[in-house]
Amino acid sequence: AQSVAQPEDQVNVAEGNPLTVKCTYSVSGNPYLFWYVQYPNRGLQFLLKYITGDNLVKGSYGFEAEFNKSQTSFHLKKPSALVSDSALYFCAVREVPRGSTLGRLYFGRGTQLTVWP
Amino acid sequence: DTGVSQDPRHKITKRGQNVTFRCDPISEHNRLYWYRQTLGQGPEFLTYFQNEAQLEKSRLLSDRFSAERPKGSFSTLEIQRTEQGDSAMYLCATSHVHSYEQYFGPGTRLTVT
């Protein structure tokens, strides 16, 4: 079965420091991996995705993520955190088995990121 | 703003009543998804359309739930005989057939009293 784990419910970091939000996944086929951010009373906003190619992918607002196949991880990173990055972050995986058109996303439970001034 | 709109944004209803939500996708996005999100959880998949065809339904989608996308544009999600356990945020997302990412609307928050 497909699943995503975000082992930290909360991550706290000082402004200007690097941040990492962790994500591990489990799929039987090839994974397509995504990060989304959710601000209060708003829908999820797409940040970045890994489909194939370079293991380090860059996305919106200075975020990047590193795909590690051996560790089945896709951690979200940013070199210098901003107070405005404080939000709820979700990792998601889409399994792409051969011959399938399944498009559903499986989400983790989310990690609340707080960046303090 | 992602361009996916949902209506209403909030709905309070009494147990046993029927409710209907609407989702308007980004134009030219032919794939449309419904998810449900409860407090402290990530979104859970409910169902998915490609154009007007409903291709997949989750086991979460009981017989009381029905979704339609009659002309391949907007979609509706109806819940009949609502129960308190139906209280959640209902999210709509759309994507282009050649795109991997899904774009989400702001959601409809349902409260069943």
mmCIF file of N, CA, C and O in Angstrom, chain A residues 4-96:
data_model
loop_
_atom_site.group_PDB
_atom_site.id
_atom_site.type_symbol
_atom_site.label_atom_id
_atom_site.label_comp_id
_atom_site.label_asym_id
_atom_site.label_seq_id
_atom_site.Cartn_x
_atom_site.Cartn_y
_atom_site.Cartn_z
ATOM 1 N N VAL A 4 2.656 7.832 3.080
ATOM 2 C CA VAL A 4 3.620 8.905 3.294
ATOM 3 C C VAL A 4 3.704 9.161 4.783
ATOM 4 O O VAL A 4 2.679 9.219 5.462
ATOM 5 N N ALA A 5 4.905 9.327 5.285
ATOM 6 C CA ALA A 5 5.100 9.624 6.697
ATOM 7 C C ALA A 5 5.837 10.940 6.847
ATOM 8 O O ALA A 5 6.853 11.173 6.186
ATOM 9 N N GLN A 6 5.300 11.781 7.676
ATOM 10 C CA GLN A 6 5.987 13.007 8.072
ATOM 11 C C GLN A 6 6.218 12.871 9.579
ATOM 12 O O GLN A 6 5.294 13.040 10.359
ATOM 13 N N PRO A 7 7.429 12.522 9.960
ATOM 14 C CA PRO A 7 7.666 12.108 11.344
ATOM 15 C C PRO A 7 7.567 13.221 12.369
ATOM 16 O O PRO A 7 7.461 12.941 13.555
ATOM 17 N N GLU A 8 7.616 14.460 11.919
ATOM 18 C CA GLU A 8 7.560 15.589 12.849
ATOM 19 C C GLU A 8 6.245 16.337 12.682
ATOM 20 O O GLU A 8 5.935 16.806 11.591
ATOM 21 N N ASP A 9 5.491 16.440 13.775
ATOM 22 C CA ASP A 9 4.269 17.238 13.713
ATOM 23 C C ASP A 9 4.594 18.728 13.635
ATOM 24 O O ASP A 9 3.841 19.500 13.051
ATOM 25 N N GLN A 10 5.710 19.106 14.286
ATOM 26 C CA GLN A 10 6.087 20.520 14.331
ATOM 27 C C GLN A 10 7.585 20.664 14.101
ATOM 28 O O GLN A 10 8.378 19.837 14.562
ATOM 29 N N VAL A 11 7.940 21.716 13.414
ATOM 30 C CA VAL A 11 9.333 22.113 13.240
ATOM 31 C C VAL A 11 9.427 23.597 13.570
ATOM 32 O O VAL A 11 8.648 24.401 13.039
ATOM 33 N N ASN A 12 10.333 23.931 14.447
ATOM 34 C CA ASN A 12 10.541 25.323 14.834
ATOM 35 C C ASN A 12 11.955 25.731 14.457
ATOM 36 O O ASN A 12 12.915 24.998 14.724
ATOM 37 N N VAL A 13 12.082 26.894 13.846
ATOM 38 C CA VAL A 13 13.391 27.353 13.414
ATOM 39 C C VAL A 13 13.437 28.879 13.482
ATOM 40 O O VAL A 13 12.406 29.552 13.336
ATOM 41 N N ALA A 14 14.601 29.397 13.744
ATOM 42 C CA ALA A 14 14.775 30.854 13.791
ATOM 43 C C ALA A 14 14.928 31.405 12.380
ATOM 44 O O ALA A 14 15.494 30.750 11.492
ATOM 45 N N GLU A 15 14.419 32.603 12.194
ATOM 46 C CA GLU A 15 14.538 33.261 10.887
ATOM 47 C C GLU A 15 16.000 33.364 10.485
ATOM 48 O O GLU A 15 16.876 33.685 11.308
ATOM 49 N N GLY A 16 16.260 33.060 9.235
ATOM 50 C CA GLY A 16 17.631 33.115 8.732
ATOM 51 C C GLY A 16 18.363 31.790 8.805
ATOM 52 O O GLY A 16 19.382 31.609 8.124
ATOM 53 N N ASN A 17 17.873 30.876 9.621
ATOM 54 C CA ASN A 17 18.491 29.551 9.723
ATOM 55 C C ASN A 17 17.946 28.625 8.648
ATOM 56 O O ASN A 17 16.829 28.825 8.154
ATOM 57 N N PRO A 18 18.705 27.596 8.304
ATOM 58 C CA PRO A 18 18.170 26.614 7.342
ATOM 59 C C PRO A 18 17.066 25.771 7.976
ATOM 60 O O PRO A 18 17.054 25.575 9.186
ATOM 61 N N LEU A 19 16.148 25.320 7.138
ATOM 62 C CA LEU A 19 15.080 24.475 7.636
ATOM 63 C C LEU A 19 14.997 23.192 6.825
ATOM 64 O O LEU A 19 15.339 23.156 5.638
ATOM 65 N N THR A 20 14.546 22.138 7.501
ATOM 66 C CA THR A 20 14.288 20.854 6.852
ATOM 67 C C THR A 20 12.983 20.310 7.394
ATOM 68 O O THR A 20 12.785 20.256 8.597
ATOM 69 N N VAL A 21 12.110 19.901 6.491
ATOM 70 C CA VAL A 21 10.870 19.214 6.854
ATOM 71 C C VAL A 21 10.951 17.823 6.231
ATOM 72 O O VAL A 21 11.102 17.687 5.020
ATOM 73 N N LYS A 22 10.836 16.802 7.055
ATOM 74 C CA LYS A 22 11.131 15.445 6.618
ATOM 75 C C LYS A 22 9.904 14.721 6.061
ATOM 76 O O LYS A 22 8.769 14.942 6.515
ATOM 77 N N CYS A 23 10.177 13.836 5.097
ATOM 78 C CA CYS A 23 9.121 13.041 4.484
ATOM 79 C C CYS A 23 9.717 11.724 4.015
ATOM 80 O O CYS A 23 10.775 11.709 3.379
ATOM 81 N N THR A 24 9.071 10.624 4.348
ATOM 82 C CA THR A 24 9.425 9.331 3.776
ATOM 83 C C THR A 24 8.179 8.729 3.152
ATOM 84 O O THR A 24 7.056 9.058 3.537
ATOM 85 N N TYR A 25 8.379 7.859 2.194
ATOM 86 C CA TYR A 25 7.243 7.335 1.440
ATOM 87 C C TYR A 25 7.388 5.834 1.244
ATOM 88 O O TYR A 25 8.476 5.268 1.392
ATOM 89 N N SER A 26 6.274 5.228 0.870
ATOM 90 C CA SER A 26 6.262 3.808 0.551
ATOM 91 C C SER A 26 5.324 3.590 -0.623
ATOM 92 O O SER A 26 4.135 3.900 -0.538
ATOM 93 N N VAL A 27 5.883 3.114 -1.741
ATOM 94 C CA VAL A 27 5.077 2.762 -2.914
ATOM 95 C C VAL A 27 5.662 1.505 -3.529
ATOM 96 O O VAL A 27 6.815 1.176 -3.318
ATOM 97 N N SER A 28 4.870 0.834 -4.313
ATOM 98 C CA SER A 28 5.368 -0.372 -4.969
ATOM 99 C C SER A 28 5.885 -0.087 -6.371
ATOM 100 O O SER A 28 6.660 -0.859 -6.917
ATOM 101 N N GLY A 29 5.473 1.003 -6.960
ATOM 102 C CA GLY A 29 5.939 1.367 -8.290
ATOM 103 C C GLY A 29 6.869 2.569 -8.216
ATOM 104 O O GLY A 29 7.493 2.829 -7.198
ATOM 105 N N ASN A 30 6.960 3.289 -9.315
ATOM 106 C CA ASN A 30 7.787 4.497 -9.316
ATOM 107 C C ASN A 30 7.043 5.638 -8.630
ATOM 108 O O ASN A 30 5.871 5.870 -8.901
ATOM 109 N N PRO A 31 7.718 6.369 -7.761
ATOM 110 C CA PRO A 31 7.025 7.454 -7.059
ATOM 111 C C PRO A 31 7.120 8.781 -7.795
ATOM 112 O O PRO A 31 8.157 9.124 -8.350
ATOM 113 N N TYR A 32 6.012 9.479 -7.798
ATOM 114 C CA TYR A 32 6.032 10.891 -8.130
ATOM 115 C C TYR A 32 5.775 11.605 -6.796
ATOM 116 O O TYR A 32 4.804 11.292 -6.114
ATOM 117 N N LEU A 33 6.617 12.542 -6.445
ATOM 118 C CA LEU A 33 6.592 13.139 -5.113
ATOM 119 C C LEU A 33 6.322 14.630 -5.182
ATOM 120 O O LEU A 33 6.812 15.309 -6.097
ATOM 121 N N PHE A 34 5.587 15.122 -4.204
ATOM 122 C CA PHE A 34 5.142 16.518 -4.209
ATOM 123 C C PHE A 34 5.222 17.094 -2.800
ATOM 124 O O PHE A 34 5.090 16.376 -1.804
ATOM 125 N N TRP A 35 5.424 18.413 -2.754
ATOM 126 C CA TRP A 35 5.240 19.158 -1.526
ATOM 127 C C TRP A 35 4.209 20.248 -1.767
ATOM 128 O O TRP A 35 4.238 20.942 -2.800
ATOM 129 N N TYR A 36 3.313 20.385 -0.781
ATOM 130 C CA TYR A 36 2.308 21.430 -0.793
ATOM 131 C C TYR A 36 2.396 22.197 0.517
ATOM 132 O O TYR A 36 2.804 21.655 1.559
ATOM 133 N N VAL A 37 1.958 23.464 0.475
ATOM 134 C CA VAL A 37 1.895 24.285 1.671
ATOM 135 C C VAL A 37 0.465 24.771 1.853
ATOM 136 O O VAL A 37 -0.243 25.055 0.877
ATOM 137 N N GLN A 38 0.034 24.822 3.118
ATOM 138 C CA GLN A 38 -1.326 25.268 3.413
ATOM 139 C C GLN A 38 -1.277 26.376 4.451
ATOM 140 O O GLN A 38 -0.784 26.177 5.571
ATOM 141 N N TYR A 39 -1.803 27.537 4.066
ATOM 142 C CA TYR A 39 -1.930 28.649 4.993
ATOM 143 C C TYR A 39 -3.324 28.611 5.594
ATOM 144 O O TYR A 39 -4.249 28.043 4.995
ATOM 145 N N PRO A 40 -3.521 29.205 6.761
ATOM 146 C CA PRO A 40 -4.832 29.157 7.425
ATOM 147 C C PRO A 40 -5.966 29.604 6.512
ATOM 148 O O PRO A 40 -5.842 30.614 5.807
ATOM 149 N N ASN A 41 -7.022 28.836 6.495
ATOM 150 C CA ASN A 41 -8.243 29.153 5.734
ATOM 151 C C ASN A 41 -8.001 29.247 4.235
ATOM 152 O O ASN A 41 -8.754 29.924 3.521
ATOM 153 N N ARG A 42 -6.974 28.568 3.777
ATOM 154 C CA ARG A 42 -6.711 28.555 2.337
ATOM 155 C C ARG A 42 -6.446 27.129 1.884
ATOM 156 O O ARG A 42 -6.127 26.243 2.670
ATOM 157 N N GLY A 43 -6.596 26.911 0.607
ATOM 158 C CA GLY A 43 -6.324 25.594 0.052
ATOM 159 C C GLY A 43 -4.841 25.317 -0.011
ATOM 160 O O GLY A 43 -4.008 26.147 0.330
ATOM 161 N N LEU A 44 -4.508 24.121 -0.473
ATOM 162 C CA LEU A 44 -3.117 23.734 -0.597
ATOM 163 C C LEU A 44 -2.489 24.397 -1.822
ATOM 164 O O LEU A 44 -3.100 24.451 -2.892
ATOM 165 N N GLN A 45 -1.282 24.870 -1.646
ATOM 166 C CA GLN A 45 -0.549 25.461 -2.760
ATOM 167 C C GLN A 45 0.617 24.552 -3.132
ATOM 168 O O GLN A 45 1.380 24.125 -2.263
ATOM 169 N N PHE A 46 0.763 24.297 -4.405
ATOM 170 C CA PHE A 46 1.835 23.454 -4.898
ATOM 171 C C PHE A 46 3.180 24.158 -4.751
ATOM 172 O O PHE A 46 3.312 25.341 -5.099
ATOM 173 N N LEU A 47 4.173 23.451 -4.213
ATOM 174 C CA LEU A 47 5.516 24.005 -4.051
ATOM 175 C C LEU A 47 6.491 23.437 -5.066
ATOM 176 O O LEU A 47 7.218 24.182 -5.721
ATOM 177 N N LEU A 48 6.553 22.107 -5.143
ATOM 178 C CA LEU A 48 7.512 21.478 -6.047
ATOM 179 C C LEU A 48 7.178 20.008 -6.216
ATOM 180 O O LEU A 48 6.374 19.456 -5.469
ATOM 181 N N LYS A 49 7.837 19.411 -7.210
ATOM 182 C CA LYS A 49 7.611 17.999 -7.485
ATOM 183 C C LYS A 49 8.892 17.328 -7.947
ATOM 184 O O LYS A 49 9.788 17.978 -8.482
ATOM 185 N N TYR A 50 8.963 16.020 -7.703
ATOM 186 C CA TYR A 50 9.995 15.182 -8.291
ATOM 187 C C TYR A 50 9.303 14.145 -9.161
ATOM 188 O O TYR A 50 8.437 13.403 -8.686
ATOM 189 N N ILE A 51 9.711 14.111 -10.429
ATOM 190 C CA ILE A 51 9.165 13.117 -11.343
ATOM 191 C C ILE A 51 10.275 12.170 -11.782
ATOM 192 O O ILE A 51 10.166 10.956 -11.673
ATOM 193 N N THR A 52 11.337 12.734 -12.274
ATOM 194 C CA THR A 52 12.490 11.965 -12.702
ATOM 195 C C THR A 52 13.645 12.936 -12.861
ATOM 196 O O THR A 52 13.476 14.148 -12.778
ATOM 197 N N GLY A 53 14.853 12.403 -13.040
ATOM 198 C CA GLY A 53 15.984 13.297 -13.284
ATOM 199 C C GLY A 53 16.762 13.612 -12.022
ATOM 200 O O GLY A 53 16.921 12.760 -11.142
ATOM 201 N N ASP A 54 17.209 14.845 -11.920
ATOM 202 C CA ASP A 54 18.042 15.266 -10.792
ATOM 203 C C ASP A 54 17.334 15.030 -9.478
ATOM 204 O O ASP A 54 16.137 15.327 -9.330
ATOM 205 N N ASN A 55 18.106 14.530 -8.518
ATOM 206 C CA ASN A 55 17.514 14.240 -7.219
ATOM 207 C C ASN A 55 17.174 15.502 -6.439
ATOM 208 O O ASN A 55 16.353 15.459 -5.530
ATOM 209 N N LEU A 56 17.823 16.611 -6.743
ATOM 210 C CA LEU A 56 17.535 17.871 -6.073
ATOM 211 C C LEU A 56 16.623 18.696 -6.980
ATOM 212 O O LEU A 56 16.988 19.053 -8.095
ATOM 213 N N VAL A 57 15.445 18.977 -6.484
ATOM 214 C CA VAL A 57 14.489 19.758 -7.272
ATOM 215 C C VAL A 57 14.245 21.091 -6.581
ATOM 216 O O VAL A 57 14.213 21.171 -5.354
ATOM 217 N N LYS A 58 14.073 22.112 -7.374
ATOM 218 C CA LYS A 58 13.831 23.456 -6.848
ATOM 219 C C LYS A 58 12.389 23.851 -7.122
ATOM 220 O O LYS A 58 11.807 23.480 -8.151
ATOM 221 N N GLY A 59 11.831 24.604 -6.179
ATOM 222 C CA GLY A 59 10.434 24.985 -6.330
ATOM 223 C C GLY A 59 10.211 26.451 -6.016
ATOM 224 O O GLY A 59 11.117 27.270 -6.104
ATOM 225 N N SER A 60 8.985 26.724 -5.605
ATOM 226 C CA SER A 60 8.579 28.101 -5.334
ATOM 227 C C SER A 60 9.156 28.607 -4.022
ATOM 228 O O SER A 60 9.469 27.820 -3.117
ATOM 229 N N TYR A 61 9.282 29.929 -3.926
ATOM 230 C CA TYR A 61 9.636 30.632 -2.683
ATOM 231 C C TYR A 61 10.986 30.189 -2.117
ATOM 232 O O TYR A 61 11.189 30.256 -0.901
ATOM 233 N N GLY A 62 11.888 29.711 -2.945
ATOM 234 C CA GLY A 62 13.218 29.345 -2.496
ATOM 235 C C GLY A 62 13.328 27.967 -1.885
ATOM 236 O O GLY A 62 14.394 27.592 -1.378
ATOM 237 N N PHE A 63 12.236 27.193 -1.913
ATOM 238 C CA PHE A 63 12.270 25.837 -1.376
ATOM 239 C C PHE A 63 12.885 24.860 -2.377
ATOM 240 O O PHE A 63 12.797 25.053 -3.593
ATOM 241 N N GLU A 64 13.484 23.824 -1.844
ATOM 242 C CA GLU A 64 13.993 22.734 -2.647
ATOM 243 C C GLU A 64 13.776 21.433 -1.892
ATOM 244 O O GLU A 64 13.492 21.444 -0.687
ATOM 245 N N ALA A 65 13.892 20.326 -2.601
ATOM 246 C CA ALA A 65 13.703 19.027 -1.961
ATOM 247 C C ALA A 65 14.653 18.032 -2.589
ATOM 248 O O ALA A 65 14.970 18.112 -3.779
ATOM 249 N N GLU A 66 15.098 17.091 -1.776
ATOM 250 C CA GLU A 66 16.057 16.094 -2.234
ATOM 251 C C GLU A 66 15.426 14.713 -2.214
ATOM 252 O O GLU A 66 14.971 14.232 -1.168
ATOM 253 N N PHE A 67 15.388 14.084 -3.361
ATOM 254 C CA PHE A 67 14.872 12.727 -3.500
ATOM 255 C C PHE A 67 15.992 11.748 -3.217
ATOM 256 O O PHE A 67 17.085 11.844 -3.803
ATOM 257 N N ASN A 68 15.745 10.810 -2.313
ATOM 258 C CA ASN A 68 16.724 9.787 -1.988
ATOM 259 C C ASN A 68 16.031 8.424 -2.109
ATOM 260 O O ASN A 68 15.261 8.035 -1.237
ATOM 261 N N LYS A 69 16.329 7.734 -3.195
ATOM 262 C CA LYS A 69 15.617 6.489 -3.468
ATOM 263 C C LYS A 69 15.957 5.402 -2.450
ATOM 264 O O LYS A 69 15.089 4.653 -2.015
ATOM 265 N N SER A 70 17.217 5.320 -2.059
ATOM 266 C CA SER A 70 17.631 4.257 -1.143
ATOM 267 C C SER A 70 17.004 4.435 0.240
ATOM 268 O O SER A 70 16.705 3.447 0.923
ATOM 269 N N GLN A 71 16.802 5.676 0.634
ATOM 270 C CA GLN A 71 16.183 5.943 1.928
ATOM 271 C C GLN A 71 14.687 6.226 1.805
ATOM 272 O O GLN A 71 14.033 6.515 2.814
ATOM 273 N N THR A 72 14.178 6.148 0.609
ATOM 274 C CA THR A 72 12.755 6.464 0.306
ATOM 275 C C THR A 72 12.325 7.741 1.014
ATOM 276 O O THR A 72 11.314 7.784 1.733
ATOM 277 N N SER A 73 13.117 8.787 0.807
ATOM 278 C CA SER A 73 12.830 10.060 1.460
ATOM 279 C C SER A 73 12.754 11.175 0.438
ATOM 280 O O SER A 73 13.302 11.082 -0.670
ATOM 281 N N PHE A 74 12.091 12.235 0.832
ATOM 282 C CA PHE A 74 11.927 13.417 -0.017
ATOM 283 C C PHE A 74 11.795 14.611 0.919
ATOM 284 O O PHE A 74 10.731 15.190 1.085
ATOM 285 N N HIS A 75 12.895 15.010 1.521
ATOM 286 C CA HIS A 75 12.885 16.072 2.521
ATOM 287 C C HIS A 75 12.840 17.449 1.866
ATOM 288 O O HIS A 75 13.559 17.706 0.889
ATOM 289 N N LEU A 76 12.054 18.315 2.454
ATOM 290 C CA LEU A 76 11.930 19.704 1.983
ATOM 291 C C LEU A 76 12.955 20.566 2.707
ATOM 292 O O LEU A 76 13.113 20.437 3.931
ATOM 293 N N LYS A 77 13.598 21.442 1.971
ATOM 294 C CA LYS A 77 14.657 22.260 2.576
ATOM 295 C C LYS A 77 14.577 23.697 2.075
ATOM 296 O O LYS A 77 14.038 23.969 0.995
ATOM 297 N N LYS A 78 15.147 24.582 2.901
ATOM 298 C CA LYS A 78 15.320 25.976 2.491
ATOM 299 C C LYS A 78 16.544 26.501 3.213
ATOM 300 O O LYS A 78 16.669 26.317 4.436
ATOM 301 N N PRO A 79 17.441 27.156 2.509
ATOM 302 C CA PRO A 79 18.694 27.575 3.132
ATOM 303 C C PRO A 79 18.516 28.637 4.218
ATOM 304 O O PRO A 79 19.270 28.651 5.191
ATOM 305 N N SER A 80 17.526 29.509 4.057
ATOM 306 C CA SER A 80 17.352 30.607 5.004
ATOM 307 C C SER A 80 15.855 30.846 5.212
ATOM 308 O O SER A 80 15.167 31.329 4.316
ATOM 309 N N ALA A 81 15.350 30.491 6.386
ATOM 310 C CA ALA A 81 13.911 30.558 6.644
ATOM 311 C C ALA A 81 13.441 31.999 6.862
ATOM 312 O O ALA A 81 14.177 32.850 7.386
ATOM 313 N N LEU A 82 12.199 32.238 6.462
ATOM 314 C CA LEU A 82 11.543 33.521 6.683
ATOM 315 C C LEU A 82 10.343 33.321 7.603
ATOM 316 O O LEU A 82 9.720 32.253 7.596
ATOM 317 N N VAL A 83 9.992 34.362 8.351
ATOM 318 C CA VAL A 83 8.805 34.269 9.209
ATOM 319 C C VAL A 83 7.570 33.919 8.371
ATOM 320 O O VAL A 83 6.699 33.150 8.795
ATOM 321 N N SER A 84 7.523 34.452 7.161
ATOM 322 C CA SER A 84 6.374 34.211 6.282
ATOM 323 C C SER A 84 6.297 32.766 5.779
ATOM 324 O O SER A 84 5.298 32.380 5.169
ATOM 325 N N ASP A 85 7.321 31.960 6.027
ATOM 326 C CA ASP A 85 7.269 30.537 5.662
ATOM 327 C C ASP A 85 6.450 29.728 6.662
ATOM 328 O O ASP A 85 6.151 28.547 6.412
ATOM 329 N N SER A 86 6.091 30.318 7.777
ATOM 330 C CA SER A 86 5.313 29.620 8.799
ATOM 331 C C SER A 86 3.980 29.186 8.212
ATOM 332 O O SER A 86 3.183 30.008 7.741
ATOM 333 N N ALA A 87 3.751 27.872 8.206
ATOM 334 C CA ALA A 87 2.550 27.304 7.585
ATOM 335 C C ALA A 87 2.569 25.801 7.833
ATOM 336 O O ALA A 87 3.478 25.261 8.463
ATOM 337 N N LEU A 88 1.552 25.136 7.279
ATOM 338 C CA LEU A 88 1.442 23.675 7.376
ATOM 339 C C LEU A 88 1.915 23.075 6.052
ATOM 340 O O LEU A 88 1.429 23.472 4.982
ATOM 341 N N TYR A 89 2.843 22.154 6.127
ATOM 342 C CA TYR A 89 3.444 21.581 4.923
ATOM 343 C C TYR A 89 3.066 20.108 4.793
ATOM 344 O O TYR A 89 3.152 19.345 5.754
ATOM 345 N N PHE A 90 2.664 19.749 3.583
ATOM 346 C CA PHE A 90 2.256 18.380 3.309
ATOM 347 C C PHE A 90 3.125 17.780 2.214
ATOM 348 O O PHE A 90 3.331 18.398 1.159
ATOM 349 N N CYS A 91 3.577 16.576 2.468
ATOM 350 C CA CYS A 91 4.244 15.764 1.470
ATOM 351 C C CYS A 91 3.215 14.810 0.860
ATOM 352 O O CYS A 91 2.310 14.332 1.562
ATOM 353 N N ALA A 92 3.326 14.545 -0.422
ATOM 354 C CA ALA A 92 2.373 13.656 -1.084
ATOM 355 C C ALA A 92 3.102 12.806 -2.109
ATOM 356 O O ALA A 92 4.111 13.220 -2.685
ATOM 357 N N VAL A 93 2.571 11.624 -2.345
ATOM 358 C CA VAL A 93 3.144 10.718 -3.330
ATOM 359 C C VAL A 93 2.047 10.233 -4.264
ATOM 360 O O VAL A 93 0.897 10.045 -3.866
ATOM 361 N N ARG A 94 2.407 10.103 -5.510
ATOM 362 C CA ARG A 94 1.502 9.523 -6.490
ATOM 363 C C ARG A 94 2.224 8.329 -7.072
ATOM 364 O O ARG A 94 3.330 8.464 -7.603
ATOM 365 N N GLU A 95 1.627 7.181 -6.954
ATOM 366 C CA GLU A 95 2.244 5.987 -7.503
ATOM 367 C C GLU A 95 1.931 5.907 -8.987
ATOM 368 O O GLU A 95 0.814 6.195 -9.406
ATOM 369 N N VAL A 96 2.926 5.484 -9.752
ATOM 370 C CA VAL A 96 2.711 5.378 -11.185
ATOM 371 C C VAL A 96 3.080 3.980 -11.647
ATOM 372 O O VAL A 96 4.142 3.764 -12.214
#
